[in-house]
Amino acid sequence: MCNHYHPLSTDTPKLLDATFTRRRFLGGMAMLSAAASVPGFVGSTSEAYADTDWYTSSKPGVPEGRVLVVVQLSGGNDGLNTVVPFGDDNYNRARPGIRINDAVKLDDADGIGLNPALRPIHEMIGQGRAAVVNGVGYPNPNRSHFKSMDIWHSAKTDEKEMRGKGWVGKALDTAYPLDRHGNAPERAGMACVSIGNEAPMAVHGSHVQPVAFQSATAFQWAGHGVHDAVSDGYNKINQNKADADPADPLAFVQRTTLDAQVASSKVRKAVQGGTETRFPANPLARQLSMVAKMIRAELPTRVYYVTLGGFDTHAQQANKHTQLLTQFADSMKAFYDELNKTGHDGRVVSLAFSEFGRRLRQNASNGTDHGVAGPSFVFGPSVKHGLHGSYPSLDDLDQGDLIHTVDFRSVYADLLDNWMAIDSRRALGAEYGHLGLFAKGKRA
Amino acid sequence: MPINPSLSPIRDADFGPAQARHLMSRAGFGVTPQKLVEWHELGLDAAVRRLVDYQGVQLGELEPADLDPDVIRPYTMDERREAGIARREKDQKTLDKLRRMRVAANAEDRRMHAGLQRWWVERMAKTPRPTEERLTLLWHGHFATRHRDVRDSYLMEQQNAMFREHANGSFADLAHGVVHDPAMIKFLNNDQNRKQRPNENLARELMELFTLGEGHYTEDDIKAGARALTGYHFRDNDFHFVESQHDKGDKTILGYTAPFNGTNFVKLLLAHEACARFIALKLYRHFVADVSDDWDLLDSGTRQVVDDLAKLLRDEDYQIKPVLARLFKSRHFYDAGVVGKQIKSPVQVVVGTIHQTGAPLRNDRAIATALRGMGQQLFEPPSVAGWEGGKAWINTSTLFMRQNTCAYLLTGATPGKAFKKNDVKYDPRSLLAGFEDQNAKAAVDQLCDTMLGHHVGADRREPLVRFMQERDKGVTGDALVALLLLITAMPEYQLC
């Protein structure tokens, strides 16, 4: 439990002692060893960014403390059994073995309800902290998991334009441009945290790269545990004075080494201890409780990326799908409850998406095959709650598949422009209309 | 001090241990202290010849990749007939059976692909011809093809063998090779490039990424080039020219008009003045320095070196061997502004650590995972543009991955898991066998010389010397493992 934690007002966020920069890191090291010398470059970079600098953006009124959490539901979530068009006979006829008969009705929608496993999200919608975006997809849909996920990650439908870079990475490239020596600002070092051993393409930028780890204990040098005296030596070899030339590759590696150690200390310190809310025992909740703790510790991280897999429900899907939706809904509820208790919910918006929905007609194994458009979810008290986008027609299908009503990139554009205050045209390489997820949105 | 741009050779007398070490870390994957002595004693000419002109070096016990050519195969006549009937008659049972066959073949292919990745790492770790593998890796990144799209590991292996066959030969053979290569044809959809419906994918990348670079051709050249490549398909595992799908009409490419085919098209590209410079810069970025891939952004000294290499490449009919030999003997290559300034690729981190320390390869699946985490999955470059390289390899996340991969190779330790002494299974004392001085300082210097470079000074070595002097039991295997752990965790170790 966290006894020493004092919730902060969401209106005037302040930093806790978590501000741990290269300078402080080295300062701490200097106390350990009288021989420590502070690299020349540290003075200059630290002066350029005051310790609290990351919290205030150059855009007035847009605090950089705003956080985006992306929840990837991998495998192709069956959108039709998630946000259920129970009032439509087409639905009931097409899914005799797996239709949801007890959907929880939504207030402002006729004949549409949530899968009962999503009750916690239904509740969050009622409390004004969750929204459903219907019919999200893109033109000429691709039904391969890989390819469709690549499209969602890169925000490009043409493979040739992807180049291994993702929408989050490119947005953070835009937010943290390189200096004239080709070096990224210190703050870019942990602008994005991706939970998992391998970061998805979405979070890879040209120079802003994610911090990726499965568990925080793994995010450090593995040599520490191997030999008694080796840690002291490790600290010494990594603190020596750096080359002053900012274009020098050795200086670049030395700087990044320090950034990595700072990030590692921050992350491991942040995730220590418990939460005030009881999180359910499932893989998504485990990741989100870590994220909640990192947000509470006010890490300079702008985007967190987590994943829940298993949505590829080709056979006997009812139980499996209910289980997955329960994990998803319970975890999101616990996450926002925790953020609320620690006073940070106001600065956190989350997007949950899947690479595609599934076909309207169930298959012979009481499962569903790869389809196209599906619902996304957006969470946070700052979001206009309820339903966005119109539900795709079940009469007008394209070869048995729903036709998308919302381009996923207009969801990204809205989140980037109106929440993250990052120019979506630069991040996405094109201009997309906004969906109106935020009250003050432009280009809605 | 500006870097000497001269490609004239250094004097034999100036080829000292530091130069031999630099040569080995760039042309190969680095050396152990004993091997360094041998390479140094060869002298500049013989050392460079042995590295670059490696065909005479016996390969020894390297295993072939040995993949099943039919892992992904088209239907047999019988199966095709069966599938046709089943589709017509909506025979769900037979269709399901055929689908299961396909799923099983793909699963087997993914297993073979993982095996192929492990095979290459092992080959690089064991080969007595390091430059051959460095070049094969260069061509893999240059003609970047992804298994994920090709989905046939046998074709990927065939392509890899083609790159290796021509690795130090003529770039012209490589360029002609890729337009006839089934993996590339499949990857860039040239099997869909037909007379009536041209597909521009291969033609475009051939100009943009493989030979000329952006700005040296027009969209019309791409359209015409695509027509020249129509009918360049493959059947089973071999190139297959489908004459009926080939457009035999006149095409205008780069100002020349004739009924060009794919081979003529490649010849036109090779004759273009931009091609030699494009390839010279590629070689330079692979072996010399992390400079921009845009010639216009280079400083004047680097431009001069690249253009001298380009001229040599043209004079030598695109033969790689003489160009590398000239480069690896040059004043420019051994300049202090070049030595220790290049960021290692993840493959260099893994394979180099093995070459320099004799550490065991350990669990090869863990190595594949580590390479993926560090951003260089073999046979899976991020896109047809290959790996960006240089600074792009290093960030807060990959840096720990790089340090920890070394720690894993040396000790078997992984972060977040309890470490067991019994897992080390590696004794580095043999690294120093035969050297007279075996005290703490001598051990540090021997290992720093090879692993970090002679240019890394006493002030940087001092914490290591102190660490070794503080070990009560002296220079034990255990202490040396710890020393190697520290050396591989130094920022200097990320460079070569």
mmCIF file of N, CA and C in Angstrom, chain B residues 27-89:
data_model
loop_
_atom_site.group_PDB
_atom_site.id
_atom_site.type_symbol
_atom_site.label_atom_id
_atom_site.label_comp_id
_atom_site.label_asym_id
_atom_site.label_seq_id
_atom_site.Cartn_x
_atom_site.Cartn_y
_atom_site.Cartn_z
ATOM 1 N N ALA B 27 36.134 -5.360 -40.728
ATOM 2 C CA ALA B 27 35.990 -6.332 -41.821
ATOM 3 C C ALA B 27 35.398 -7.636 -41.309
ATOM 4 N N GLY B 28 35.528 -7.867 -39.987
ATOM 5 C CA GLY B 28 34.989 -9.082 -39.392
ATOM 6 C C GLY B 28 34.178 -8.743 -38.156
ATOM 7 N N PHE B 29 34.278 -9.587 -37.153
ATOM 8 C CA PHE B 29 33.509 -9.391 -35.924
ATOM 9 C C PHE B 29 34.422 -9.230 -34.704
ATOM 10 N N GLY B 30 35.696 -8.842 -34.949
ATOM 11 C CA GLY B 30 36.611 -8.700 -33.823
ATOM 12 C C GLY B 30 37.371 -9.998 -33.561
ATOM 13 N N VAL B 31 38.339 -9.913 -32.653
ATOM 14 C CA VAL B 31 39.219 -11.063 -32.393
ATOM 15 C C VAL B 31 39.519 -11.224 -30.906
ATOM 16 N N THR B 32 40.032 -12.390 -30.552
ATOM 17 C CA THR B 32 40.562 -12.622 -29.204
ATOM 18 C C THR B 32 41.998 -12.102 -29.161
ATOM 19 N N PRO B 33 42.572 -11.936 -27.948
ATOM 20 C CA PRO B 33 43.968 -11.470 -27.862
ATOM 21 C C PRO B 33 44.943 -12.348 -28.652
ATOM 22 N N GLN B 34 44.799 -13.668 -28.579
ATOM 23 C CA GLN B 34 45.731 -14.526 -29.328
ATOM 24 C C GLN B 34 45.597 -14.354 -30.823
ATOM 25 N N LYS B 35 44.346 -14.327 -31.296
ATOM 26 C CA LYS B 35 44.116 -14.168 -32.737
ATOM 27 C C LYS B 35 44.655 -12.832 -33.229
ATOM 28 N N LEU B 36 44.574 -11.828 -32.370
ATOM 29 C CA LEU B 36 45.081 -10.515 -32.780
ATOM 30 C C LEU B 36 46.571 -10.600 -33.093
ATOM 31 N N VAL B 37 47.288 -11.331 -32.264
ATOM 32 C CA VAL B 37 48.729 -11.495 -32.502
ATOM 33 C C VAL B 37 48.951 -12.112 -33.886
ATOM 34 N N GLU B 38 48.208 -13.168 -34.198
ATOM 35 C CA GLU B 38 48.366 -13.833 -35.501
ATOM 36 C C GLU B 38 48.072 -12.891 -36.662
ATOM 37 N N TRP B 39 46.956 -12.177 -36.575
ATOM 38 C CA TRP B 39 46.564 -11.287 -37.682
ATOM 39 C C TRP B 39 47.567 -10.153 -37.844
ATOM 40 N N HIS B 40 48.067 -9.660 -36.731
ATOM 41 C CA HIS B 40 49.048 -8.583 -36.807
ATOM 42 C C HIS B 40 50.317 -9.078 -37.483
ATOM 43 N N GLU B 41 50.723 -10.294 -37.125
ATOM 44 C CA GLU B 41 51.967 -10.830 -37.681
ATOM 45 C C GLU B 41 51.869 -11.090 -39.185
ATOM 46 N N LEU B 42 50.667 -11.304 -39.695
ATOM 47 C CA LEU B 42 50.491 -11.477 -41.137
ATOM 48 C C LEU B 42 50.945 -10.245 -41.911
ATOM 49 N N GLY B 43 50.812 -9.094 -41.316
ATOM 50 C CA GLY B 43 51.108 -7.852 -42.021
ATOM 51 C C GLY B 43 49.893 -7.372 -42.802
ATOM 52 N N LEU B 44 49.919 -6.091 -43.204
ATOM 53 C CA LEU B 44 48.751 -5.443 -43.808
ATOM 54 C C LEU B 44 48.251 -6.171 -45.053
ATOM 55 N N ASP B 45 49.139 -6.389 -46.024
ATOM 56 C CA ASP B 45 48.693 -6.963 -47.297
ATOM 57 C C ASP B 45 48.081 -8.345 -47.115
ATOM 58 N N ALA B 46 48.794 -9.196 -46.405
ATOM 59 C CA ALA B 46 48.335 -10.572 -46.258
ATOM 60 C C ALA B 46 47.052 -10.628 -45.417
ATOM 61 N N ALA B 47 46.976 -9.784 -44.404
ATOM 62 C CA ALA B 47 45.785 -9.796 -43.551
ATOM 63 C C ALA B 47 44.557 -9.368 -44.355
ATOM 64 N N VAL B 48 44.713 -8.297 -45.118
ATOM 65 C CA VAL B 48 43.581 -7.806 -45.906
ATOM 66 C C VAL B 48 43.197 -8.833 -46.977
ATOM 67 N N ARG B 49 44.218 -9.440 -47.602
ATOM 68 C CA ARG B 49 43.928 -10.423 -48.642
ATOM 69 C C ARG B 49 43.148 -11.612 -48.057
ATOM 70 N N ARG B 50 43.626 -12.075 -46.917
ATOM 71 C CA ARG B 50 42.965 -13.225 -46.290
ATOM 72 C C ARG B 50 41.504 -12.914 -45.926
ATOM 73 N N LEU B 51 41.263 -11.670 -45.511
ATOM 74 C CA LEU B 51 39.894 -11.291 -45.143
ATOM 75 C C LEU B 51 38.995 -11.142 -46.359
ATOM 76 N N VAL B 52 39.496 -10.405 -47.353
ATOM 77 C CA VAL B 52 38.663 -9.983 -48.471
ATOM 78 C C VAL B 52 38.595 -11.039 -49.568
ATOM 79 N N ASP B 53 39.745 -11.691 -49.802
ATOM 80 C CA ASP B 53 39.819 -12.702 -50.859
ATOM 81 C C ASP B 53 39.755 -14.071 -50.182
ATOM 82 N N TYR B 54 38.597 -14.344 -49.591
ATOM 83 C CA TYR B 54 38.497 -15.443 -48.628
ATOM 84 C C TYR B 54 38.213 -16.800 -49.268
ATOM 85 N N GLN B 55 38.022 -16.834 -50.580
ATOM 86 C CA GLN B 55 37.618 -18.098 -51.204
ATOM 87 C C GLN B 55 38.610 -19.232 -50.903
ATOM 88 N N GLY B 56 39.900 -18.879 -50.659
ATOM 89 C CA GLY B 56 40.881 -19.911 -50.370
ATOM 90 C C GLY B 56 40.866 -20.410 -48.931
ATOM 91 N N VAL B 57 40.141 -19.701 -48.053
ATOM 92 C CA VAL B 57 40.120 -20.092 -46.638
ATOM 93 C C VAL B 57 39.128 -21.247 -46.451
ATOM 94 N N GLN B 58 39.620 -22.370 -45.924
ATOM 95 C CA GLN B 58 38.752 -23.533 -45.733
ATOM 96 C C GLN B 58 37.648 -23.235 -44.726
ATOM 97 N N LEU B 59 36.440 -23.651 -45.051
ATOM 98 C CA LEU B 59 35.315 -23.352 -44.164
ATOM 99 C C LEU B 59 35.266 -24.268 -42.948
ATOM 100 N N GLY B 60 35.881 -25.439 -43.051
ATOM 101 C CA GLY B 60 35.880 -26.324 -41.887
ATOM 102 C C GLY B 60 34.533 -26.971 -41.685
ATOM 103 N N GLU B 61 34.042 -26.916 -40.454
ATOM 104 C CA GLU B 61 32.898 -27.755 -40.112
ATOM 105 C C GLU B 61 31.553 -27.041 -40.189
ATOM 106 N N LEU B 62 31.420 -26.019 -40.979
ATOM 107 C CA LEU B 62 30.136 -25.314 -41.022
ATOM 108 C C LEU B 62 29.062 -26.191 -41.665
ATOM 109 N N GLU B 63 27.935 -26.261 -40.985
ATOM 110 C CA GLU B 63 26.833 -27.083 -41.475
ATOM 111 C C GLU B 63 26.041 -26.309 -42.525
ATOM 112 N N PRO B 64 25.520 -27.001 -43.544
ATOM 113 C CA PRO B 64 24.593 -26.323 -44.455
ATOM 114 C C PRO B 64 23.254 -26.080 -43.760
ATOM 115 N N ALA B 65 22.469 -25.138 -44.276
ATOM 116 C CA ALA B 65 21.202 -24.806 -43.616
ATOM 117 C C ALA B 65 20.223 -25.976 -43.724
ATOM 118 N N ASP B 66 20.250 -26.680 -44.858
ATOM 119 C CA ASP B 66 19.511 -27.922 -44.984
ATOM 120 C C ASP B 66 18.015 -27.775 -44.697
ATOM 121 N N LEU B 67 17.321 -27.058 -45.556
ATOM 122 C CA LEU B 67 15.885 -26.868 -45.369
ATOM 123 C C LEU B 67 15.111 -27.725 -46.374
ATOM 124 N N ASP B 68 13.899 -28.035 -46.013
ATOM 125 C CA ASP B 68 13.030 -28.805 -46.900
ATOM 126 C C ASP B 68 12.538 -27.904 -48.036
ATOM 127 N N PRO B 69 12.929 -28.195 -49.286
ATOM 128 C CA PRO B 69 12.535 -27.308 -50.391
ATOM 129 C C PRO B 69 11.022 -27.274 -50.589
ATOM 130 N N ASP B 70 10.334 -28.301 -50.127
ATOM 131 C CA ASP B 70 8.899 -28.389 -50.398
ATOM 132 C C ASP B 70 8.045 -27.967 -49.224
ATOM 133 N N VAL B 71 8.647 -27.243 -48.269
ATOM 134 C CA VAL B 71 7.834 -26.885 -47.103
ATOM 135 C C VAL B 71 6.589 -26.116 -47.534
ATOM 136 N N ILE B 72 6.771 -25.188 -48.450
ATOM 137 C CA ILE B 72 5.627 -24.519 -49.060
ATOM 138 C C ILE B 72 5.633 -24.950 -50.519
ATOM 139 N N ARG B 73 4.627 -25.691 -50.935
ATOM 140 C CA ARG B 73 4.622 -26.171 -52.314
ATOM 141 C C ARG B 73 3.228 -25.971 -52.905
ATOM 142 N N PRO B 74 3.185 -25.841 -54.202
ATOM 143 C CA PRO B 74 1.853 -25.740 -54.815
ATOM 144 C C PRO B 74 1.155 -27.092 -54.726
ATOM 145 N N TYR B 75 -0.149 -27.103 -54.934
ATOM 146 C CA TYR B 75 -0.888 -28.360 -54.953
ATOM 147 C C TYR B 75 -0.340 -29.296 -56.021
ATOM 148 N N THR B 76 -0.376 -30.604 -55.750
ATOM 149 C CA THR B 76 -0.104 -31.570 -56.802
ATOM 150 C C THR B 76 -1.312 -31.592 -57.732
ATOM 151 N N MET B 77 -1.165 -32.258 -58.888
ATOM 152 C CA MET B 77 -2.283 -32.362 -59.828
ATOM 153 C C MET B 77 -3.527 -32.920 -59.129
ATOM 154 N N ASP B 78 -3.288 -33.993 -58.374
ATOM 155 C CA ASP B 78 -4.418 -34.648 -57.704
ATOM 156 C C ASP B 78 -5.097 -33.712 -56.707
ATOM 157 N N GLU B 79 -4.267 -33.023 -55.923
ATOM 158 C CA GLU B 79 -4.831 -32.124 -54.919
ATOM 159 C C GLU B 79 -5.616 -30.985 -55.575
ATOM 160 N N ARG B 80 -5.053 -30.506 -56.700
ATOM 161 C CA ARG B 80 -5.728 -29.407 -57.381
ATOM 162 C C ARG B 80 -7.108 -29.871 -57.874
ATOM 163 N N ARG B 81 -7.119 -31.093 -58.423
ATOM 164 C CA ARG B 81 -8.388 -31.625 -58.903
ATOM 165 C C ARG B 81 -9.377 -31.773 -57.743
ATOM 166 N N GLU B 82 -8.857 -32.318 -56.644
ATOM 167 C CA GLU B 82 -9.680 -32.536 -55.449
ATOM 168 C C GLU B 82 -10.268 -31.209 -54.940
ATOM 169 N N ALA B 83 -9.407 -30.187 -54.899
ATOM 170 C CA ALA B 83 -9.844 -28.875 -54.397
ATOM 171 C C ALA B 83 -10.908 -28.285 -55.312
ATOM 172 N N GLY B 84 -10.700 -28.445 -56.622
ATOM 173 C CA GLY B 84 -11.657 -27.917 -57.589
ATOM 174 C C GLY B 84 -13.025 -28.539 -57.405
ATOM 175 N N ILE B 85 -13.024 -29.859 -57.281
ATOM 176 C CA ILE B 85 -14.305 -30.566 -57.100
ATOM 177 C C ILE B 85 -14.971 -30.128 -55.797
ATOM 178 N N ALA B 86 -14.162 -30.068 -54.730
ATOM 179 C CA ALA B 86 -14.705 -29.721 -53.420
ATOM 180 C C ALA B 86 -15.325 -28.325 -53.430
ATOM 181 N N ARG B 87 -14.660 -27.396 -54.120
ATOM 182 C CA ARG B 87 -15.194 -26.034 -54.179
ATOM 183 C C ARG B 87 -16.518 -26.013 -54.936
ATOM 184 N N ARG B 88 -16.530 -26.742 -56.081
ATOM 185 C CA ARG B 88 -17.749 -26.760 -56.885
ATOM 186 C C ARG B 88 -18.914 -27.368 -56.102
ATOM 187 N N GLU B 89 -18.589 -28.443 -55.400
ATOM 188 C CA GLU B 89 -19.665 -29.175 -54.721
ATOM 189 C C GLU B 89 -19.865 -28.724 -53.283
#
